[in-house]
């Protein structure tokens, strides 16, 4: 009788072990499932609509975009990189690197080694871009053809190479024209195979966001209707050329947009005469080089305005990943959301702006994707924008360059990946353990109650067949 109960106890314990171990083995087996079957991957088209703030998706009606991600995946918010400007973030998307590691740190830069200045309007000197290598070049090494259309850096000869196809930057070329060239290049022709990776850039809704401010619903509705029409055009063009369902399409953006106001101006000249520093970049993240007495100048700037934070270079917080590069200036000033730094006067340069702290939701863009490699109807709340690069390399089977992203979260977007929600798995395992140990305790209690007296040492005597259990070997 008691021996039977001890046996039941042992069986319960083994069942528990089997379930837990079996579960863990299953997880491992699924995670290492053979994935090399995919011989030649589908081409990948990466599209950026500049300045597409994540919450525009909720605020405005976008039937074409909605249709696209309802058949694919949607990441509601991307945590992008600091500074939340166009060039740094577009370069992060195609390199997987934080700004300090790819070297495109702002819209206006100064390089103290070469003593050169960078402006987004005059950006073709390769030295600015050569600290990293964008995917449209790395993919060439896998024998692929590539295309990059108006994407920041795409018309620059980086490390002595360009994409197979590119346009010299010209904002006047319509979205439709850019798109037509891209689909033609992806299709290829009888003599040439098509491109495997194409990056396509469009200036809206950034332009309207700056001009009217993101809070102007009338203006933004119009701008986003045009963006959505362009997405419709993209889908019908893919259908027309027979590419639909055979290419993976990523639609994303570089940053969001915050509403600015004449009531939220920070005037540097109210605090410090401009003779005391050289200004490299102004708003909403100012970069400056003090002339002399750096400590005094920093002291003045750090008390200048309660909506502006001053950092000396080596005290810039780690989480911004904005320190380890010679192009980060000795002092940076970061305005609070919606504040604008100017030197003097009362003029607000733009009704909407971006560049602020990348932890602000208003600075975040989104990611939507569809195609044969993606799950259907899957939604998730967030992802790091640097994770898009390893995802794209995975989709193309291109060995990634060293980068700051991981595939860990991004693979949840893919159709052929088993993606475990870690807290859920841990919760399940703990739950199973709890239930089984409760059972064991109950059985023990019952066995004590039914047996004639306490026989605490009985269990120790019945240990003979433990070795036969393969799970315990
Ligand atoms: C994976 O599949 C490829 C071909 O599809 C095969 O050559 C390889 O041996 C497989 N690897 C494993 C671990 O099953
Ligand atoms: C662009 O920058 C280069 C130096 O990098 C300079 O020589 C050239 O004059 C600049 N062009 C314009 C139009 O400003
Ligand atoms: C760049 O390529 C050209 C010719 O294609 C070659 O002459 C030159 O040496 C290369 N430069 C570098 C830095 O590799
Ligand atoms: C884009 O396509 C048009 C023809 O549709 C062609 O004339 C033009 O050269 C192409 N642009 C580039 C940069 O190749
Ligand atoms: C919003 O933008 C429209 C142009 O689309 C402009 O006419 C209107 O004055 C703006 N409204 C506000 C409140 O700024
Ligand atoms: C980002 O990646 C680069 C290249 O691997 C590396 O040098 C750098 O240390 C990384 N940054 C962080 C914060 O891990
Ligand atoms: C703190 C500081 O160095 N202030 C100087 C800034 O520049 C003006 C004009 O050149 C000087 O008069 C200040 O002493
Ligand atoms: Zn932008």
mmCIF file of N, CA and C in Angstrom, residues 258-370:
data_model
loop_
_atom_site.group_PDB
_atom_site.id
_atom_site.type_symbol
_atom_site.label_atom_id
_atom_site.label_comp_id
_atom_site.label_asym_id
_atom_site.label_seq_id
_atom_site.Cartn_x
_atom_site.Cartn_y
_atom_site.Cartn_z
ATOM 1 N N UNK A 258 7.448 66.166 -34.378
ATOM 2 C CA UNK A 258 6.814 66.802 -33.216
ATOM 3 C C UNK A 258 6.339 68.196 -33.616
ATOM 4 N N UNK A 259 5.251 68.623 -32.977
ATOM 5 C CA UNK A 259 4.716 69.960 -33.241
ATOM 6 C C UNK A 259 5.594 71.002 -32.554
ATOM 7 N N UNK A 260 6.004 72.028 -33.292
ATOM 8 C CA UNK A 260 6.785 73.109 -32.708
ATOM 9 C C UNK A 260 5.919 74.362 -32.605
ATOM 10 N N UNK A 261 6.432 75.361 -31.902
ATOM 11 C CA UNK A 261 5.622 76.554 -31.685
ATOM 12 C C UNK A 261 6.518 77.756 -31.418
ATOM 13 N N UNK A 262 6.030 78.940 -31.788
ATOM 14 C CA UNK A 262 6.755 80.178 -31.480
ATOM 15 C C UNK A 262 6.855 80.381 -29.969
ATOM 16 N N UNK A 263 5.974 79.722 -29.249
ATOM 17 C CA UNK A 263 6.015 79.830 -27.782
ATOM 18 C C UNK A 263 7.078 78.914 -27.163
ATOM 19 N N UNK A 264 7.718 78.109 -27.996
ATOM 20 C CA UNK A 264 8.710 77.183 -27.447
ATOM 21 C C UNK A 264 10.062 77.361 -28.139
ATOM 22 N N UNK A 265 10.583 78.583 -28.037
ATOM 23 C CA UNK A 265 11.888 78.884 -28.626
ATOM 24 C C UNK A 265 12.943 78.992 -27.529
ATOM 25 N N UNK A 266 14.117 78.468 -27.812
ATOM 26 C CA UNK A 266 15.257 78.593 -26.895
ATOM 27 C C UNK A 266 16.319 79.419 -27.624
ATOM 28 N N UNK A 267 16.608 80.617 -27.117
ATOM 29 C CA UNK A 267 17.565 81.509 -27.783
ATOM 30 C C UNK A 267 18.934 81.413 -27.124
ATOM 31 N N UNK A 268 19.886 80.880 -27.861
ATOM 32 C CA UNK A 268 21.235 80.720 -27.285
ATOM 33 C C UNK A 268 21.863 82.068 -26.934
ATOM 34 N N UNK A 269 21.605 83.088 -27.777
ATOM 35 C CA UNK A 269 22.244 84.385 -27.531
ATOM 36 C C UNK A 269 21.790 85.041 -26.222
ATOM 37 N N UNK A 270 20.643 84.606 -25.691
ATOM 38 C CA UNK A 270 20.216 85.116 -24.386
ATOM 39 C C UNK A 270 21.155 84.645 -23.278
ATOM 40 N N UNK A 271 21.894 83.581 -23.558
ATOM 41 C CA UNK A 271 22.762 82.998 -22.520
ATOM 42 C C UNK A 271 24.237 83.283 -22.769
ATOM 43 N N UNK A 272 24.626 83.323 -24.023
ATOM 44 C CA UNK A 272 26.057 83.336 -24.347
ATOM 45 C C UNK A 272 26.291 84.046 -25.681
ATOM 46 N N UNK A 273 27.272 84.916 -25.681
ATOM 47 C CA UNK A 273 27.621 85.598 -26.936
ATOM 48 C C UNK A 273 28.181 84.576 -27.944
ATOM 49 N N UNK A 274 27.725 84.645 -29.196
ATOM 50 C CA UNK A 274 28.150 83.626 -30.175
ATOM 51 C C UNK A 274 29.654 83.619 -30.476
ATOM 52 N N UNK A 275 30.376 84.655 -30.081
ATOM 53 C CA UNK A 275 31.839 84.647 -30.254
ATOM 54 C C UNK A 275 32.499 83.514 -29.462
ATOM 55 N N UNK A 276 31.759 83.007 -28.464
ATOM 56 C CA UNK A 276 32.366 82.024 -27.564
ATOM 57 C C UNK A 276 32.367 80.587 -28.073
ATOM 58 N N UNK A 277 31.732 80.360 -29.206
ATOM 59 C CA UNK A 277 31.687 78.986 -29.717
ATOM 60 C C UNK A 277 31.544 78.965 -31.242
ATOM 61 N N UNK A 278 31.874 77.828 -31.818
ATOM 62 C CA UNK A 278 31.603 77.583 -33.232
ATOM 63 C C UNK A 278 30.406 76.650 -33.299
ATOM 64 N N UNK A 279 29.413 77.066 -34.070
ATOM 65 C CA UNK A 279 28.200 76.271 -34.161
ATOM 66 C C UNK A 279 28.304 75.302 -35.340
ATOM 67 N N UNK A 280 28.091 74.009 -35.085
ATOM 68 C CA UNK A 280 28.157 73.003 -36.144
ATOM 69 C C UNK A 280 26.758 72.591 -36.593
ATOM 70 N N UNK A 281 25.845 72.476 -35.628
ATOM 71 C CA UNK A 281 24.459 72.110 -35.959
ATOM 72 C C UNK A 281 23.584 72.788 -34.914
ATOM 73 N N UNK A 282 22.305 73.062 -35.253
ATOM 74 C CA UNK A 282 21.535 73.925 -34.357
ATOM 75 C C UNK A 282 20.332 73.292 -33.652
ATOM 76 N N UNK A 283 19.367 72.734 -34.385
ATOM 77 C CA UNK A 283 18.156 72.306 -33.677
ATOM 78 C C UNK A 283 17.579 71.020 -34.233
ATOM 79 N N UNK A 284 16.930 70.195 -33.379
ATOM 80 C CA UNK A 284 16.743 70.333 -31.927
ATOM 81 C C UNK A 284 17.922 69.803 -31.109
ATOM 82 N N UNK A 285 18.974 69.348 -31.812
ATOM 83 C CA UNK A 285 20.190 68.958 -31.104
ATOM 84 C C UNK A 285 21.313 69.850 -31.629
ATOM 85 N N UNK A 286 21.771 70.770 -30.786
ATOM 86 C CA UNK A 286 22.839 71.672 -31.209
ATOM 87 C C UNK A 286 24.182 71.020 -30.915
ATOM 88 N N UNK A 287 25.133 71.241 -31.837
ATOM 89 C CA UNK A 287 26.488 70.732 -31.629
ATOM 90 C C UNK A 287 27.407 71.923 -31.686
ATOM 91 N N UNK A 288 28.206 72.133 -30.644
ATOM 92 C CA UNK A 288 29.094 73.282 -30.712
ATOM 93 C C UNK A 288 30.468 73.030 -30.113
ATOM 94 N N UNK A 289 31.392 73.830 -30.614
ATOM 95 C CA UNK A 289 32.788 73.719 -30.189
ATOM 96 C C UNK A 289 33.119 74.997 -29.420
ATOM 97 N N UNK A 290 33.395 74.890 -28.128
ATOM 98 C CA UNK A 290 33.719 76.110 -27.372
ATOM 99 C C UNK A 290 35.059 76.680 -27.832
ATOM 100 N N UNK A 291 35.165 78.012 -27.871
ATOM 101 C CA UNK A 291 36.414 78.642 -28.309
ATOM 102 C C UNK A 291 37.504 78.449 -27.268
ATOM 103 N N UNK A 292 37.190 78.795 -26.052
ATOM 104 C CA UNK A 292 38.120 78.582 -24.928
ATOM 105 C C UNK A 292 37.284 78.491 -23.655
ATOM 106 N N UNK A 293 37.906 78.256 -22.526
ATOM 107 C CA UNK A 293 37.185 78.108 -21.253
ATOM 108 C C UNK A 293 35.973 77.175 -21.410
ATOM 109 N N UNK A 294 36.230 76.000 -21.910
ATOM 110 C CA UNK A 294 35.149 75.048 -22.183
ATOM 111 C C UNK A 294 34.262 74.824 -20.959
ATOM 112 N N UNK A 295 34.878 74.739 -19.779
ATOM 113 C CA UNK A 295 34.094 74.478 -18.559
ATOM 114 C C UNK A 295 33.122 75.618 -18.267
ATOM 115 N N UNK A 296 33.622 76.858 -18.421
ATOM 116 C CA UNK A 296 32.772 78.029 -18.165
ATOM 117 C C UNK A 296 31.613 78.041 -19.152
ATOM 118 N N UNK A 297 31.925 77.815 -20.415
ATOM 119 C CA UNK A 297 30.895 77.841 -21.458
ATOM 120 C C UNK A 297 29.862 76.732 -21.230
ATOM 121 N N UNK A 298 30.353 75.556 -20.872
ATOM 122 C CA UNK A 298 29.416 74.463 -20.583
ATOM 123 C C UNK A 298 28.533 74.819 -19.387
ATOM 124 N N UNK A 299 29.148 75.406 -18.348
ATOM 125 C CA UNK A 299 28.393 75.813 -17.164
ATOM 126 C C UNK A 299 27.260 76.759 -17.528
ATOM 127 N N UNK A 300 27.560 77.735 -18.391
ATOM 128 C CA UNK A 300 26.531 78.703 -18.812
ATOM 129 C C UNK A 300 25.425 78.009 -19.604
ATOM 130 N N UNK A 301 25.836 77.152 -20.540
ATOM 131 C CA UNK A 301 24.833 76.492 -21.406
ATOM 132 C C UNK A 301 23.965 75.509 -20.620
ATOM 133 N N UNK A 302 24.559 74.878 -19.612
ATOM 134 C CA UNK A 302 23.772 73.882 -18.883
ATOM 135 C C UNK A 302 22.695 74.557 -18.025
ATOM 136 N N UNK A 303 22.864 75.849 -17.771
ATOM 137 C CA UNK A 303 21.822 76.563 -17.018
ATOM 138 C C UNK A 303 20.993 77.459 -17.924
ATOM 139 N N UNK A 304 21.185 77.344 -19.220
ATOM 140 C CA UNK A 304 20.596 78.308 -20.151
ATOM 141 C C UNK A 304 19.073 78.249 -20.183
ATOM 142 N N UNK A 305 18.498 77.033 -20.251
ATOM 143 C CA UNK A 305 17.040 76.930 -20.422
ATOM 144 C C UNK A 305 16.556 75.619 -19.828
ATOM 145 N N UNK A 306 15.433 75.685 -19.128
ATOM 146 C CA UNK A 306 14.981 74.459 -18.445
ATOM 147 C C UNK A 306 14.470 73.400 -19.424
ATOM 148 N N UNK A 307 14.247 73.775 -20.683
ATOM 149 C CA UNK A 307 13.822 72.778 -21.673
ATOM 150 C C UNK A 307 14.947 72.384 -22.623
ATOM 151 N N UNK A 308 16.184 72.578 -22.156
ATOM 152 C CA UNK A 308 17.344 72.171 -22.968
ATOM 153 C C UNK A 308 18.381 71.546 -22.042
ATOM 154 N N UNK A 309 18.871 70.356 -22.432
ATOM 155 C CA UNK A 309 19.881 69.668 -21.627
ATOM 156 C C UNK A 309 21.229 69.760 -22.338
ATOM 157 N N UNK A 310 22.249 70.173 -21.584
ATOM 158 C CA UNK A 310 23.603 70.266 -22.154
ATOM 159 C C UNK A 310 24.427 69.055 -21.713
ATOM 160 N N UNK A 311 25.210 68.524 -22.641
ATOM 161 C CA UNK A 311 26.116 67.424 -22.304
ATOM 162 C C UNK A 311 27.509 67.754 -22.811
ATOM 163 N N UNK A 312 28.514 67.481 -21.986
ATOM 164 C CA UNK A 312 29.856 67.435 -22.568
ATOM 165 C C UNK A 312 29.964 66.048 -23.194
ATOM 166 N N UNK A 313 30.769 65.971 -24.227
ATOM 167 C CA UNK A 313 30.800 64.760 -25.041
ATOM 168 C C UNK A 313 30.892 63.481 -24.213
ATOM 169 N N UNK A 314 31.834 63.416 -23.263
ATOM 170 C CA UNK A 314 32.011 62.129 -22.578
ATOM 171 C C UNK A 314 30.938 61.827 -21.535
ATOM 172 N N UNK A 315 29.976 62.744 -21.366
ATOM 173 C CA UNK A 315 28.873 62.477 -20.433
ATOM 174 C C UNK A 315 27.555 62.228 -21.161
ATOM 175 N N UNK A 316 27.598 62.106 -22.467
ATOM 176 C CA UNK A 316 26.364 61.802 -23.205
ATOM 177 C C UNK A 316 25.912 60.392 -22.809
ATOM 178 N N UNK A 317 24.638 60.248 -22.400
ATOM 179 C CA UNK A 317 24.197 58.943 -21.868
ATOM 180 C C UNK A 317 24.445 57.788 -22.849
ATOM 181 N N UNK A 318 24.859 56.651 -22.289
ATOM 182 C CA UNK A 318 25.136 55.449 -23.089
ATOM 183 C C UNK A 318 23.974 55.066 -23.991
ATOM 184 N N UNK A 319 22.759 55.196 -23.445
ATOM 185 C CA UNK A 319 21.598 54.706 -24.185
ATOM 186 C C UNK A 319 21.404 55.442 -25.518
ATOM 187 N N UNK A 320 22.009 56.616 -25.668
ATOM 188 C CA UNK A 320 21.865 57.350 -26.932
ATOM 189 C C UNK A 320 22.854 56.843 -27.989
ATOM 190 N N UNK A 321 23.877 56.097 -27.555
ATOM 191 C CA UNK A 321 24.900 55.594 -28.483
ATOM 192 C C UNK A 321 25.394 56.715 -29.395
ATOM 193 N N UNK A 322 25.793 57.792 -28.764
ATOM 194 C CA UNK A 322 26.126 58.995 -29.514
ATOM 195 C C UNK A 322 27.347 59.669 -28.891
ATOM 196 N N UNK A 323 28.426 58.945 -28.788
ATOM 197 C CA UNK A 323 29.594 59.495 -28.124
ATOM 198 C C UNK A 323 30.888 59.070 -28.805
ATOM 199 N N UNK A 324 30.962 57.795 -29.174
ATOM 200 C CA UNK A 324 32.237 57.243 -29.650
ATOM 201 C C UNK A 324 32.488 57.517 -31.129
ATOM 202 N N UNK A 325 32.622 58.804 -31.435
ATOM 203 C CA UNK A 325 32.970 59.151 -32.798
ATOM 204 C C UNK A 325 33.571 60.557 -32.766
ATOM 205 N N UNK A 326 34.630 60.755 -33.546
ATOM 206 C CA UNK A 326 35.295 62.058 -33.526
ATOM 207 C C UNK A 326 34.380 63.167 -34.075
ATOM 208 N N UNK A 327 33.324 62.771 -34.793
ATOM 209 C CA UNK A 327 32.411 63.775 -35.349
ATOM 210 C C UNK A 327 31.344 64.222 -34.355
ATOM 211 N N UNK A 328 31.338 63.644 -33.146
ATOM 212 C CA UNK A 328 30.474 64.186 -32.079
ATOM 213 C C UNK A 328 31.255 65.348 -31.460
ATOM 214 N N UNK A 329 30.643 66.520 -31.398
ATOM 215 C CA UNK A 329 31.346 67.723 -30.947
ATOM 216 C C UNK A 329 31.462 67.775 -29.416
ATOM 217 N N UNK A 330 32.357 68.628 -28.901
ATOM 218 C CA UNK A 330 32.611 68.661 -27.447
ATOM 219 C C UNK A 330 31.378 68.964 -26.583
ATOM 220 N N UNK A 331 30.452 69.773 -27.080
ATOM 221 C CA UNK A 331 29.225 70.054 -26.321
ATOM 222 C C UNK A 331 28.018 69.811 -27.218
ATOM 223 N N UNK A 332 27.037 69.051 -26.730
ATOM 224 C CA UNK A 332 25.771 68.984 -27.453
ATOM 225 C C UNK A 332 24.635 69.428 -26.534
ATOM 226 N N UNK A 333 23.646 70.067 -27.148
ATOM 227 C CA UNK A 333 22.491 70.593 -26.420
ATOM 228 C C UNK A 333 21.259 69.918 -27.004
ATOM 229 N N UNK A 334 20.454 69.303 -26.146
ATOM 230 C CA UNK A 334 19.285 68.570 -26.633
ATOM 231 C C UNK A 334 18.019 69.260 -26.143
ATOM 232 N N UNK A 335 17.202 69.733 -27.070
ATOM 233 C CA UNK A 335 15.946 70.401 -26.703
ATOM 234 C C UNK A 335 14.896 69.365 -26.324
ATOM 235 N N UNK A 336 14.006 69.738 -25.403
ATOM 236 C CA UNK A 336 12.865 68.884 -25.072
ATOM 237 C C UNK A 336 11.910 68.830 -26.261
ATOM 238 N N UNK A 337 11.090 67.805 -26.261
ATOM 239 C CA UNK A 337 10.117 67.587 -27.332
ATOM 240 C C UNK A 337 9.336 68.867 -27.657
ATOM 241 N N UNK A 338 9.342 69.243 -28.928
ATOM 242 C CA UNK A 338 8.549 70.392 -29.370
ATOM 243 C C UNK A 338 9.228 71.740 -29.188
ATOM 244 N N UNK A 339 10.417 71.773 -28.595
ATOM 245 C CA UNK A 339 11.158 73.022 -28.422
ATOM 246 C C UNK A 339 12.152 73.188 -29.564
ATOM 247 N N UNK A 340 12.415 74.458 -29.911
ATOM 248 C CA UNK A 340 13.308 74.748 -31.026
ATOM 249 C C UNK A 340 14.452 75.635 -30.546
ATOM 250 N N UNK A 341 15.679 75.232 -30.875
ATOM 251 C CA UNK A 341 16.839 76.053 -30.512
ATOM 252 C C UNK A 341 17.161 77.002 -31.669
ATOM 253 N N UNK A 342 17.236 78.283 -31.347
ATOM 254 C CA UNK A 342 17.681 79.265 -32.340
ATOM 255 C C UNK A 342 18.798 80.082 -31.691
ATOM 256 N N UNK A 343 19.457 80.948 -32.469
ATOM 257 C CA UNK A 343 20.478 81.786 -31.836
ATOM 258 C C UNK A 343 19.869 83.107 -31.359
ATOM 259 N N UNK A 344 19.027 83.682 -32.223
ATOM 260 C CA UNK A 344 18.434 84.974 -31.845
ATOM 261 C C UNK A 344 17.093 85.163 -32.552
ATOM 262 N N UNK A 345 16.372 86.205 -32.179
ATOM 263 C CA UNK A 345 15.135 86.577 -32.851
ATOM 264 C C UNK A 345 13.926 85.833 -32.330
ATOM 265 N N UNK A 346 12.831 85.882 -33.127
ATOM 266 C CA UNK A 346 11.568 85.279 -32.717
ATOM 267 C C UNK A 346 10.997 84.361 -33.774
ATOM 268 N N UNK A 347 11.825 84.073 -34.771
ATOM 269 C CA UNK A 347 11.288 83.344 -35.907
ATOM 270 C C UNK A 347 11.392 81.837 -35.682
ATOM 271 N N UNK A 348 10.235 81.168 -35.813
ATOM 272 C CA UNK A 348 10.206 79.700 -35.732
ATOM 273 C C UNK A 348 10.542 79.156 -37.116
ATOM 274 N N UNK A 349 11.622 78.400 -37.254
ATOM 275 C CA UNK A 349 11.995 77.940 -38.604
ATOM 276 C C UNK A 349 11.021 76.932 -39.206
ATOM 277 N N UNK A 350 10.453 76.036 -38.391
ATOM 278 C CA UNK A 350 9.577 74.984 -38.920
ATOM 279 C C UNK A 350 8.471 74.680 -37.909
ATOM 280 N N UNK A 351 7.261 74.425 -38.414
ATOM 281 C CA UNK A 351 6.136 74.104 -37.524
ATOM 282 C C UNK A 351 6.208 72.673 -36.986
ATOM 283 N N UNK A 352 6.960 71.834 -37.696
ATOM 284 C CA UNK A 352 7.169 70.471 -37.203
ATOM 285 C C UNK A 352 8.647 70.168 -37.282
ATOM 286 N N UNK A 353 9.153 69.392 -36.320
ATOM 287 C CA UNK A 353 10.575 69.036 -36.394
ATOM 288 C C UNK A 353 10.822 67.682 -35.712
ATOM 289 N N UNK A 354 12.001 67.151 -35.957
ATOM 290 C CA UNK A 354 12.405 65.860 -35.407
ATOM 291 C C UNK A 354 13.902 65.931 -35.170
ATOM 292 N N UNK A 355 14.435 64.941 -34.482
ATOM 293 C CA UNK A 355 15.844 64.984 -34.100
ATOM 294 C C UNK A 355 15.957 64.759 -32.603
ATOM 295 N N UNK A 356 14.823 64.937 -31.897
ATOM 296 C CA UNK A 356 14.768 64.800 -30.437
ATOM 297 C C UNK A 356 15.146 63.386 -29.985
ATOM 298 N N UNK A 357 15.185 63.234 -28.655
ATOM 299 C CA UNK A 357 15.479 61.955 -27.994
ATOM 300 C C UNK A 357 14.719 60.794 -28.656
ATOM 301 N N UNK A 358 15.449 59.731 -28.950
ATOM 302 C CA UNK A 358 14.807 58.606 -29.645
ATOM 303 C C UNK A 358 13.948 57.738 -28.731
ATOM 304 N N UNK A 359 13.831 58.098 -27.447
ATOM 305 C CA UNK A 359 12.887 57.352 -26.603
ATOM 306 C C UNK A 359 11.480 57.951 -26.696
ATOM 307 N N UNK A 360 11.326 59.103 -27.341
ATOM 308 C CA UNK A 360 10.006 59.738 -27.454
ATOM 309 C C UNK A 360 9.156 59.041 -28.522
ATOM 310 N N UNK A 361 7.928 58.625 -28.162
ATOM 311 C CA UNK A 361 7.056 57.982 -29.158
ATOM 312 C C UNK A 361 6.825 58.858 -30.403
ATOM 313 N N UNK A 362 6.794 60.163 -30.230
ATOM 314 C CA UNK A 362 6.559 61.042 -31.390
ATOM 315 C C UNK A 362 7.700 60.968 -32.403
ATOM 316 N N UNK A 363 8.857 60.464 -31.983
ATOM 317 C CA UNK A 363 9.991 60.349 -32.897
ATOM 318 C C UNK A 363 10.025 58.991 -33.605
ATOM 319 N N UNK A 364 9.132 58.098 -33.222
ATOM 320 C CA UNK A 364 9.203 56.737 -33.763
ATOM 321 C C UNK A 364 8.456 56.568 -35.075
ATOM 322 N N UNK A 365 9.058 55.860 -36.008
ATOM 323 C CA UNK A 365 8.336 55.443 -37.208
ATOM 324 C C UNK A 365 7.760 54.033 -37.001
ATOM 325 N N UNK A 366 7.368 53.368 -38.059
ATOM 326 C CA UNK A 366 6.725 52.042 -37.972
ATOM 327 C C UNK A 366 7.390 51.138 -39.010
ATOM 328 N N UNK A 367 6.962 49.890 -39.036
ATOM 329 C CA UNK A 367 7.409 48.966 -40.091
ATOM 330 C C UNK A 367 6.239 48.088 -40.497
ATOM 331 N N UNK A 368 6.004 48.032 -41.804
ATOM 332 C CA UNK A 368 5.008 47.091 -42.323
ATOM 333 C C UNK A 368 5.721 46.232 -43.351
ATOM 334 N N UNK A 369 5.342 44.966 -43.456
ATOM 335 C CA UNK A 369 6.010 44.101 -44.426
ATOM 336 C C UNK A 369 5.047 43.057 -44.950
ATOM 337 N N UNK A 370 5.277 42.684 -46.196
ATOM 338 C CA UNK A 370 4.479 41.626 -46.791
ATOM 339 C C UNK A 370 5.327 40.886 -47.817
#
